[in-house]
């Protein structure tokens, strides 16, 4: 998978070099390319925003600068993700779907967002014919300072689903937030007793059927507590 992230703060993406994602890039499973939006400006102040037409607070990012930045990376079959709190809510199902894509571009807006003509432009039939899709995505119902952290969240959730990225592929099988809305059961490891708290004895019983059914009921209890 190829990932391009366009931002005025490329340094936000430095942690993607760490851990399994860094290894996946070294191993050629993944390439992450971060682009400085200001590199597409032509004025001495490297302006990326202006006041909104119609008035109102804040600044809007310039369509022209964004258009140049996106043109540089977009190709047939790419999915352009525009990060905005007004977008469709990101979840595990969307992560699964995006993990099948060959090229994902993250447009990380700041301030009051990107001039909406950018989204409209890349949604036009000439791009659709090239199998290019545009999606506005939010990672949750709260407002961040910009799309960078949202893009990082999405990149981590998406790329760990690419075969070969996780050290142990079995970790994917049982985990939280599969499509049925199941949450993972609680886990314990050594020591058997910590600060007076014992590991649930059933987990030491060796009875796999009983363990599976205990875990299922614990997962349900978690769901009832945390998701209602
Ligand atoms: N930009 C600001 N807040 C955001 C959010 N919740 N999701 C995605 N992008 C954002």
PDB file of C-alpha atoms and ligand atoms in Angstrom:
ATOM      1  CA  UNK A   1       0.000   0.000   0.000  1.00  0.00           C
ATOM      2  CA  UNK A   2       1.104   3.521  -0.779  1.00  0.00           C
ATOM      3  CA  UNK A   3       0.099   6.271   1.637  1.00  0.00           C
ATOM      4  CA  UNK A   4       0.535   9.982   0.988  1.00  0.00           C
ATOM      5  CA  UNK A   5      -0.199  12.501   3.725  1.00  0.00           C
ATOM      6  CA  UNK A   6      -0.394  16.200   2.877  1.00  0.00           C
ATOM      7  CA  UNK A   7      -0.007  18.592   5.789  1.00  0.00           C
ATOM      8  CA  UNK A   8       1.516  21.862   6.909  1.00  0.00           C
ATOM      9  CA  UNK A   9       3.109  19.930   9.821  1.00  0.00           C
ATOM     10  CA  UNK A  10       5.050  16.982   8.367  1.00  0.00           C
ATOM     11  CA  UNK A  11       6.756  16.401  11.735  1.00  0.00           C
ATOM     12  CA  UNK A  12       3.486  15.064  13.155  1.00  0.00           C
ATOM     13  CA  UNK A  13       4.086  11.898  11.158  1.00  0.00           C
ATOM     14  CA  UNK A  14       7.535  11.060  12.519  1.00  0.00           C
ATOM     15  CA  UNK A  15       6.216   8.261  14.812  1.00  0.00           C
ATOM     16  CA  UNK A  16       5.182   6.245  11.751  1.00  0.00           C
ATOM     17  CA  UNK A  17       8.831   5.241  11.450  1.00  0.00           C
ATOM     18  CA  UNK A  18       8.606   3.385  14.780  1.00  0.00           C
ATOM     19  CA  UNK A  19       7.676  -0.174  15.624  1.00  0.00           C
ATOM     20  CA  UNK A  20       5.768  -2.431  13.238  1.00  0.00           C
ATOM     21  CA  UNK A  21       4.919   0.351  10.814  1.00  0.00           C
ATOM     22  CA  UNK A  22       8.565   1.281  10.457  1.00  0.00           C
ATOM     23  CA  UNK A  23       9.384  -2.384   9.823  1.00  0.00           C
ATOM     24  CA  UNK A  24       6.568  -2.692   7.264  1.00  0.00           C
ATOM     25  CA  UNK A  25       8.054   0.253   5.384  1.00  0.00           C
ATOM     26  CA  UNK A  26      11.557  -1.198   5.553  1.00  0.00           C
ATOM     27  CA  UNK A  27      10.177  -4.512   4.299  1.00  0.00           C
ATOM     28  CA  UNK A  28       8.399  -2.881   1.349  1.00  0.00           C
ATOM     29  CA  UNK A  29       4.835  -3.760   2.459  1.00  0.00           C
ATOM     30  CA  UNK A  30       4.024  -0.128   2.881  1.00  0.00           C
ATOM     31  CA  UNK A  31       5.323   3.239   1.755  1.00  0.00           C
ATOM     32  CA  UNK A  32       4.360   6.361   3.663  1.00  0.00           C
ATOM     33  CA  UNK A  33       5.169   9.674   2.003  1.00  0.00           C
ATOM     34  CA  UNK A  34       4.571  12.908   3.869  1.00  0.00           C
ATOM     35  CA  UNK A  35       4.310  16.143   1.874  1.00  0.00           C
ATOM     36  CA  UNK A  36       4.597  19.697   3.133  1.00  0.00           C
ATOM     37  CA  UNK A  37       1.666  21.677   1.755  1.00  0.00           C
ATOM     38  CA  UNK A  38       3.692  24.872   2.003  1.00  0.00           C
ATOM     39  CA  UNK A  39       5.971  23.485  -0.675  1.00  0.00           C
ATOM     40  CA  UNK A  40       3.129  24.204  -3.116  1.00  0.00           C
ATOM     41  CA  UNK A  41       2.893  27.911  -2.270  1.00  0.00           C
ATOM     42  CA  UNK A  42       4.442  30.525  -4.532  1.00  0.00           C
ATOM     43  CA  UNK A  43       4.324  33.671  -2.370  1.00  0.00           C
ATOM     44  CA  UNK A  44       7.051  34.738   0.038  1.00  0.00           C
ATOM     45  CA  UNK A  45       4.837  34.125   3.080  1.00  0.00           C
ATOM     46  CA  UNK A  46       3.924  30.587   1.961  1.00  0.00           C
ATOM     47  CA  UNK A  47       0.262  31.393   2.473  1.00  0.00           C
ATOM     48  CA  UNK A  48      -2.064  28.406   2.776  1.00  0.00           C
ATOM     49  CA  UNK A  49      -5.280  30.058   3.980  1.00  0.00           C
ATOM     50  CA  UNK A  50      -7.570  33.061   3.678  1.00  0.00           C
ATOM     51  CA  UNK A  51     -10.728  34.474   5.279  1.00  0.00           C
ATOM     52  CA  UNK A  52     -13.989  32.656   4.493  1.00  0.00           C
ATOM     53  CA  UNK A  53     -16.362  34.085   1.907  1.00  0.00           C
ATOM     54  CA  UNK A  54     -19.576  35.023   3.673  1.00  0.00           C
ATOM     55  CA  UNK A  55     -17.710  35.963   6.838  1.00  0.00           C
ATOM     56  CA  UNK A  56     -17.306  34.036  10.073  1.00  0.00           C
ATOM     57  CA  UNK A  57     -14.501  33.040  12.372  1.00  0.00           C
ATOM     58  CA  UNK A  58     -11.274  31.376  11.343  1.00  0.00           C
ATOM     59  CA  UNK A  59      -9.509  30.793   8.071  1.00  0.00           C
ATOM     60  CA  UNK A  60     -10.120  28.446   5.164  1.00  0.00           C
ATOM     61  CA  UNK A  61      -7.327  26.594   3.371  1.00  0.00           C
ATOM     62  CA  UNK A  62      -6.742  27.566  -0.251  1.00  0.00           C
ATOM     63  CA  UNK A  63      -8.122  25.316  -3.005  1.00  0.00           C
ATOM     64  CA  UNK A  64      -5.305  26.246  -5.364  1.00  0.00           C
ATOM     65  CA  UNK A  65      -2.502  25.151  -3.025  1.00  0.00           C
ATOM     66  CA  UNK A  66      -4.339  21.937  -2.137  1.00  0.00           C
ATOM     67  CA  UNK A  67      -5.072  21.210  -5.794  1.00  0.00           C
ATOM     68  CA  UNK A  68      -1.389  21.426  -6.688  1.00  0.00           C
ATOM     69  CA  UNK A  69      -0.391  19.200  -3.764  1.00  0.00           C
ATOM     70  CA  UNK A  70      -3.004  16.554  -4.581  1.00  0.00           C
ATOM     71  CA  UNK A  71      -2.267  16.623  -8.325  1.00  0.00           C
ATOM     72  CA  UNK A  72       1.302  15.706  -7.495  1.00  0.00           C
ATOM     73  CA  UNK A  73       0.379  12.445  -5.782  1.00  0.00           C
ATOM     74  CA  UNK A  74      -2.991  11.330  -7.138  1.00  0.00           C
ATOM     75  CA  UNK A  75      -3.159   8.409  -9.523  1.00  0.00           C
ATOM     76  CA  UNK A  76      -5.753   5.949 -10.855  1.00  0.00           C
ATOM     77  CA  UNK A  77      -7.511   3.990  -8.113  1.00  0.00           C
ATOM     78  CA  UNK A  78      -6.463   6.336  -5.300  1.00  0.00           C
ATOM     79  CA  UNK A  79      -8.747   7.055  -2.344  1.00  0.00           C
ATOM     80  CA  UNK A  80      -8.532  10.661  -1.201  1.00  0.00           C
ATOM     81  CA  UNK A  81      -9.478  11.047   2.459  1.00  0.00           C
ATOM     82  CA  UNK A  82     -10.336  14.553   3.581  1.00  0.00           C
ATOM     83  CA  UNK A  83     -10.139  14.658   7.385  1.00  0.00           C
ATOM     84  CA  UNK A  84     -12.882  16.738   8.961  1.00  0.00           C
ATOM     85  CA  UNK A  85     -15.032  16.469  12.087  1.00  0.00           C
ATOM     86  CA  UNK A  86     -17.998  16.722   9.688  1.00  0.00           C
ATOM     87  CA  UNK A  87     -16.997  13.531   7.853  1.00  0.00           C
ATOM     88  CA  UNK A  88     -18.314   9.986   8.028  1.00  0.00           C
ATOM     89  CA  UNK A  89     -17.287   8.316  11.282  1.00  0.00           C
ATOM     90  CA  UNK A  90     -14.236   6.079  11.018  1.00  0.00           C
ATOM     91  CA  UNK A  91     -14.625   2.570  12.401  1.00  0.00           C
ATOM     92  CA  UNK A  92     -13.150  -0.912  12.118  1.00  0.00           C
ATOM     93  CA  UNK A  93     -15.270  -1.739   9.092  1.00  0.00           C
ATOM     94  CA  UNK A  94     -13.912   1.285   7.230  1.00  0.00           C
ATOM     95  CA  UNK A  95     -10.390   0.328   8.316  1.00  0.00           C
ATOM     96  CA  UNK A  96     -10.904  -3.166   6.862  1.00  0.00           C
ATOM     97  CA  UNK A  97     -12.137  -1.728   3.607  1.00  0.00           C
ATOM     98  CA  UNK A  98      -9.333   0.811   3.310  1.00  0.00           C
ATOM     99  CA  UNK A  99      -6.728  -1.843   4.108  1.00  0.00           C
ATOM    100  CA  UNK A 100      -7.554  -3.380   0.697  1.00  0.00           C
ATOM    101  CA  UNK A 101      -6.745  -0.144  -1.157  1.00  0.00           C
ATOM    102  CA  UNK A 102      -3.502   0.240  -3.053  1.00  0.00           C
ATOM    103  CA  UNK A 103      -3.191   4.005  -2.585  1.00  0.00           C
ATOM    104  CA  UNK A 104      -4.663   6.239   0.124  1.00  0.00           C
ATOM    105  CA  UNK A 105      -4.086   9.999   0.271  1.00  0.00           C
ATOM    106  CA  UNK A 106      -4.769  11.878   3.511  1.00  0.00           C
ATOM    107  CA  UNK A 107      -5.542  15.588   3.174  1.00  0.00           C
ATOM    108  CA  UNK A 108      -4.933  17.037   6.626  1.00  0.00           C
ATOM    109  CA  UNK A 109      -6.737  20.350   6.901  1.00  0.00           C
ATOM    110  CA  UNK A 110      -6.321  22.836   9.739  1.00  0.00           C
ATOM    111  CA  UNK A 111      -8.284  25.913  10.814  1.00  0.00           C
ATOM    112  CA  UNK A 112     -11.849  25.848   9.478  1.00  0.00           C
ATOM    113  CA  UNK A 113     -10.898  23.247   6.903  1.00  0.00           C
ATOM    114  CA  UNK A 114     -10.176  23.139   3.187  1.00  0.00           C
ATOM    115  CA  UNK A 115     -12.127  25.096   0.544  1.00  0.00           C
ATOM    116  CA  UNK A 116     -14.922  22.651  -0.298  1.00  0.00           C
ATOM    117  CA  UNK A 117     -14.257  22.922  -4.022  1.00  0.00           C
ATOM    118  CA  UNK A 118     -11.272  20.628  -3.514  1.00  0.00           C
ATOM    119  CA  UNK A 119     -13.572  17.781  -2.459  1.00  0.00           C
ATOM    120  CA  UNK A 120     -16.013  18.635  -5.263  1.00  0.00           C
ATOM    121  CA  UNK A 121     -13.288  18.825  -7.905  1.00  0.00           C
ATOM    122  CA  UNK A 122     -11.809  15.397  -7.197  1.00  0.00           C
ATOM    123  CA  UNK A 123     -15.320  13.876  -7.047  1.00  0.00           C
ATOM    124  CA  UNK A 124     -16.069  14.809 -10.651  1.00  0.00           C
ATOM    125  CA  UNK A 125     -16.658  12.201 -13.393  1.00  0.00           C
ATOM    126  CA  UNK A 126     -13.177  12.602 -14.895  1.00  0.00           C
ATOM    127  CA  UNK A 127     -11.742  11.327 -11.580  1.00  0.00           C
ATOM    128  CA  UNK A 128     -14.472   8.738 -11.075  1.00  0.00           C
ATOM    129  CA  UNK A 129     -13.538   7.293 -14.469  1.00  0.00           C
ATOM    130  CA  UNK A 130     -10.046   6.848 -13.098  1.00  0.00           C
ATOM    131  CA  UNK A 131     -11.486   5.014 -10.079  1.00  0.00           C
ATOM    132  CA  UNK A 132     -10.534   7.856  -7.800  1.00  0.00           C
ATOM    133  CA  UNK A 133     -12.775   8.239  -4.747  1.00  0.00           C
ATOM    134  CA  UNK A 134     -13.048  11.124  -2.322  1.00  0.00           C
ATOM    135  CA  UNK A 135     -14.250  10.578   1.239  1.00  0.00           C
ATOM    136  CA  UNK A 136     -14.688  12.991   4.108  1.00  0.00           C
ATOM    137  CA  UNK A 137     -13.856  11.154   7.316  1.00  0.00           C
ATOM    138  CA  UNK A 138     -14.039  12.010  11.022  1.00  0.00           C
ATOM    139  CA  UNK A 139     -12.411   9.902  13.725  1.00  0.00           C
ATOM    140  CA  UNK A 140     -14.986  10.921  16.338  1.00  0.00           C
ATOM    141  CA  UNK A 141     -17.387  13.542  17.549  1.00  0.00           C
ATOM    142  CA  UNK A 142     -14.864  16.037  18.876  1.00  0.00           C
ATOM    143  CA  UNK A 143     -12.839  18.752  17.215  1.00  0.00           C
ATOM    144  CA  UNK A 144      -9.076  18.362  16.875  1.00  0.00           C
ATOM    145  CA  UNK A 145      -6.625  21.106  15.958  1.00  0.00           C
ATOM    146  CA  UNK A 146      -6.260  19.563  12.522  1.00  0.00           C
ATOM    147  CA  UNK A 147      -6.425  16.358  10.543  1.00  0.00           C
ATOM    148  CA  UNK A 148      -2.895  15.136  11.300  1.00  0.00           C
ATOM    149  CA  UNK A 149      -3.655  13.149  14.448  1.00  0.00           C
ATOM    150  CA  UNK A 150      -6.826  11.806  12.816  1.00  0.00           C
ATOM    151  CA  UNK A 151      -4.780  10.620   9.827  1.00  0.00           C
ATOM    152  CA  UNK A 152      -2.291   8.944  12.180  1.00  0.00           C
ATOM    153  CA  UNK A 153      -5.101   7.110  13.945  1.00  0.00           C
ATOM    154  CA  UNK A 154      -6.474   5.916  10.625  1.00  0.00           C
ATOM    155  CA  UNK A 155      -3.069   4.918   9.267  1.00  0.00           C
ATOM    156  CA  UNK A 156      -2.356   2.793  12.330  1.00  0.00           C
ATOM    157  CA  UNK A 157      -5.773   1.110  12.269  1.00  0.00           C
ATOM    158  CA  UNK A 158      -5.639   0.468   8.509  1.00  0.00           C
ATOM    159  CA  UNK A 159      -2.053  -0.662   8.041  1.00  0.00           C
ATOM    160  CA  UNK A 160      -2.050  -3.231  10.840  1.00  0.00           C
ATOM    161  CA  UNK A 161      -4.708  -5.083   8.819  1.00  0.00           C
ATOM    162  CA  UNK A 162      -2.394  -5.454   5.813  1.00  0.00           C
ATOM    163  CA  UNK A 163      -1.177  -9.063   5.700  1.00  0.00           C
ATOM    164  CA  UNK A 164       2.380  -9.266   7.000  1.00  0.00           C
ATOM    165  CA  UNK A 165       2.367  -6.007   8.954  1.00  0.00           C
ATOM    166  CA  UNK A 166       1.553  -7.593  12.329  1.00  0.00           C
ATOM    167  CA  UNK A 167       4.120  -9.928  13.837  1.00  0.00           C
ATOM    168  CA  UNK A 168       1.432 -12.438  14.799  1.00  0.00           C
ATOM    169  CA  UNK A 169      -1.522 -12.521  12.380  1.00  0.00           C
ATOM    170  CA  UNK A 170      -3.601 -14.428  14.965  1.00  0.00           C
ATOM    171  CA  UNK A 171      -3.782 -11.175  16.957  1.00  0.00           C
ATOM    172  CA  UNK A 172      -6.246  -9.950  14.343  1.00  0.00           C
ATOM    173  CA  UNK A 173      -8.598 -12.872  14.719  1.00  0.00           C
ATOM    174  CA  UNK A 174      -9.972 -12.353  18.202  1.00  0.00           C
ATOM    175  CA  UNK A 175      -9.606  -8.706  18.809  1.00  0.00           C
ATOM    176  CA  UNK A 176     -11.900  -5.897  19.848  1.00  0.00           C
ATOM    177  CA  UNK A 177     -14.240  -4.172  17.430  1.00  0.00           C
ATOM    178  CA  UNK A 178     -14.782  -6.773  14.831  1.00  0.00           C
ATOM    179  CA  UNK A 179     -17.784  -6.051  12.649  1.00  0.00           C
ATOM    180  CA  UNK A 180     -20.303  -7.609  15.049  1.00  0.00           C
ATOM    181  CA  UNK A 181     -19.467  -4.930  17.599  1.00  0.00           C
ATOM    182  CA  UNK A 182     -17.866  -7.444  19.942  1.00  0.00           C
ATOM    183  CA  UNK A 183     -15.369  -6.091  22.448  1.00  0.00           C
ATOM    184  CA  UNK A 184     -12.421  -8.145  23.569  1.00  0.00           C
ATOM    185  CA  UNK A 185     -12.471  -9.949  26.902  1.00  0.00           C
ATOM    186  CA  UNK A 186     -10.051  -8.822  29.650  1.00  0.00           C
ATOM    187  CA  UNK A 187      -6.565 -10.339  29.599  1.00  0.00           C
ATOM    188  CA  UNK A 188      -4.110 -11.294  32.343  1.00  0.00           C
ATOM    189  CA  UNK A 189      -0.517 -12.458  32.465  1.00  0.00           C
ATOM    190  CA  UNK A 190       2.060 -13.307  35.123  1.00  0.00           C
ATOM    191  CA  UNK A 191       2.225 -13.017  38.092  1.00  0.00           C
ATOM    192  CA  UNK A 192      -0.821 -14.947  39.344  1.00  0.00           C
ATOM    193  CA  UNK A 193      -1.273 -12.438  42.134  1.00  0.00           C
ATOM    194  CA  UNK A 194      -0.556  -8.710  41.910  1.00  0.00           C
ATOM    195  CA  UNK A 195      -1.284  -6.269  44.772  1.00  0.00           C
ATOM    196  CA  UNK A 196      -3.674  -8.788  46.256  1.00  0.00           C
ATOM    197  CA  UNK A 197      -5.557  -9.339  43.008  1.00  0.00           C
ATOM    198  CA  UNK A 198      -5.711 -12.902  41.684  1.00  0.00           C
ATOM    199  CA  UNK A 199      -6.003 -13.923  38.057  1.00  0.00           C
ATOM    200  CA  UNK A 200      -9.524 -15.396  37.548  1.00  0.00           C
ATOM    201  CA  UNK A 201      -9.027 -19.085  38.469  1.00  0.00           C
ATOM    202  CA  UNK A 202     -10.849 -20.320  35.367  1.00  0.00           C
ATOM    203  CA  UNK A 203      -7.970 -19.092  33.217  1.00  0.00           C
ATOM    204  CA  UNK A 204      -5.638 -21.461  35.082  1.00  0.00           C
ATOM    205  CA  UNK A 205      -8.034 -24.415  34.783  1.00  0.00           C
ATOM    206  CA  UNK A 206      -6.850 -25.693  31.405  1.00  0.00           C
ATOM    207  CA  UNK A 207     -10.522 -26.179  30.467  1.00  0.00           C
ATOM    208  CA  UNK A 208     -10.614 -24.489  27.064  1.00  0.00           C
ATOM    209  CA  UNK A 209     -14.366 -24.694  26.569  1.00  0.00           C
ATOM    210  CA  UNK A 210     -14.999 -23.152  29.990  1.00  0.00           C
ATOM    211  CA  UNK A 211     -12.397 -20.454  29.306  1.00  0.00           C
ATOM    212  CA  UNK A 212     -14.010 -19.607  25.947  1.00  0.00           C
ATOM    213  CA  UNK A 213     -17.442 -19.304  27.510  1.00  0.00           C
ATOM    214  CA  UNK A 214     -16.118 -17.183  30.426  1.00  0.00           C
ATOM    215  CA  UNK A 215     -14.389 -14.895  27.946  1.00  0.00           C
ATOM    216  CA  UNK A 216     -17.559 -14.538  25.873  1.00  0.00           C
ATOM    217  CA  UNK A 217     -19.576 -13.521  28.924  1.00  0.00           C
ATOM    218  CA  UNK A 218     -16.884 -11.067  30.035  1.00  0.00           C
ATOM    219  CA  UNK A 219     -16.850  -9.522  26.557  1.00  0.00           C
ATOM    220  CA  UNK A 220     -20.631  -9.151  26.659  1.00  0.00           C
ATOM    221  CA  UNK A 221     -20.448  -7.551  30.109  1.00  0.00           C
ATOM    222  CA  UNK A 222     -17.876  -5.071  28.820  1.00  0.00           C
ATOM    223  CA  UNK A 223     -20.080  -4.230  25.892  1.00  0.00           C
ATOM    224  CA  UNK A 224     -23.101  -3.676  28.143  1.00  0.00           C
ATOM    225  CA  UNK A 225     -21.072  -1.413  30.438  1.00  0.00           C
ATOM    226  CA  UNK A 226     -19.058   0.550  27.908  1.00  0.00           C
ATOM    227  CA  UNK A 227     -21.297   0.789  24.886  1.00  0.00           C
ATOM    228  CA  UNK A 228     -24.738   1.553  26.258  1.00  0.00           C
TER     229      UNK A 228
HETATM  230  N1  LIG B   1     -10.077  17.513  12.167  1.00  0.00           N
HETATM  231  C1  LIG B   1     -10.491  18.116  13.294  1.00  0.00           C
HETATM  232  N2  LIG B   1     -11.204  17.280  14.066  1.00  0.00           N
HETATM  233  C2  LIG B   1     -11.275  16.089  13.391  1.00  0.00           C
HETATM  234  C3  LIG B   1     -11.889  14.846  13.650  1.00  0.00           C
HETATM  235  N3  LIG B   1     -12.597  14.626  14.770  1.00  0.00           N
HETATM  236  N4  LIG B   1     -11.750  13.874  12.748  1.00  0.00           N
HETATM  237  C4  LIG B   1     -11.053  14.087  11.607  1.00  0.00           C
HETATM  238  N5  LIG B   1     -10.462  15.246  11.299  1.00  0.00           N
HETATM  239  C5  LIG B   1     -10.563  16.237  12.180  1.00  0.00           C
END
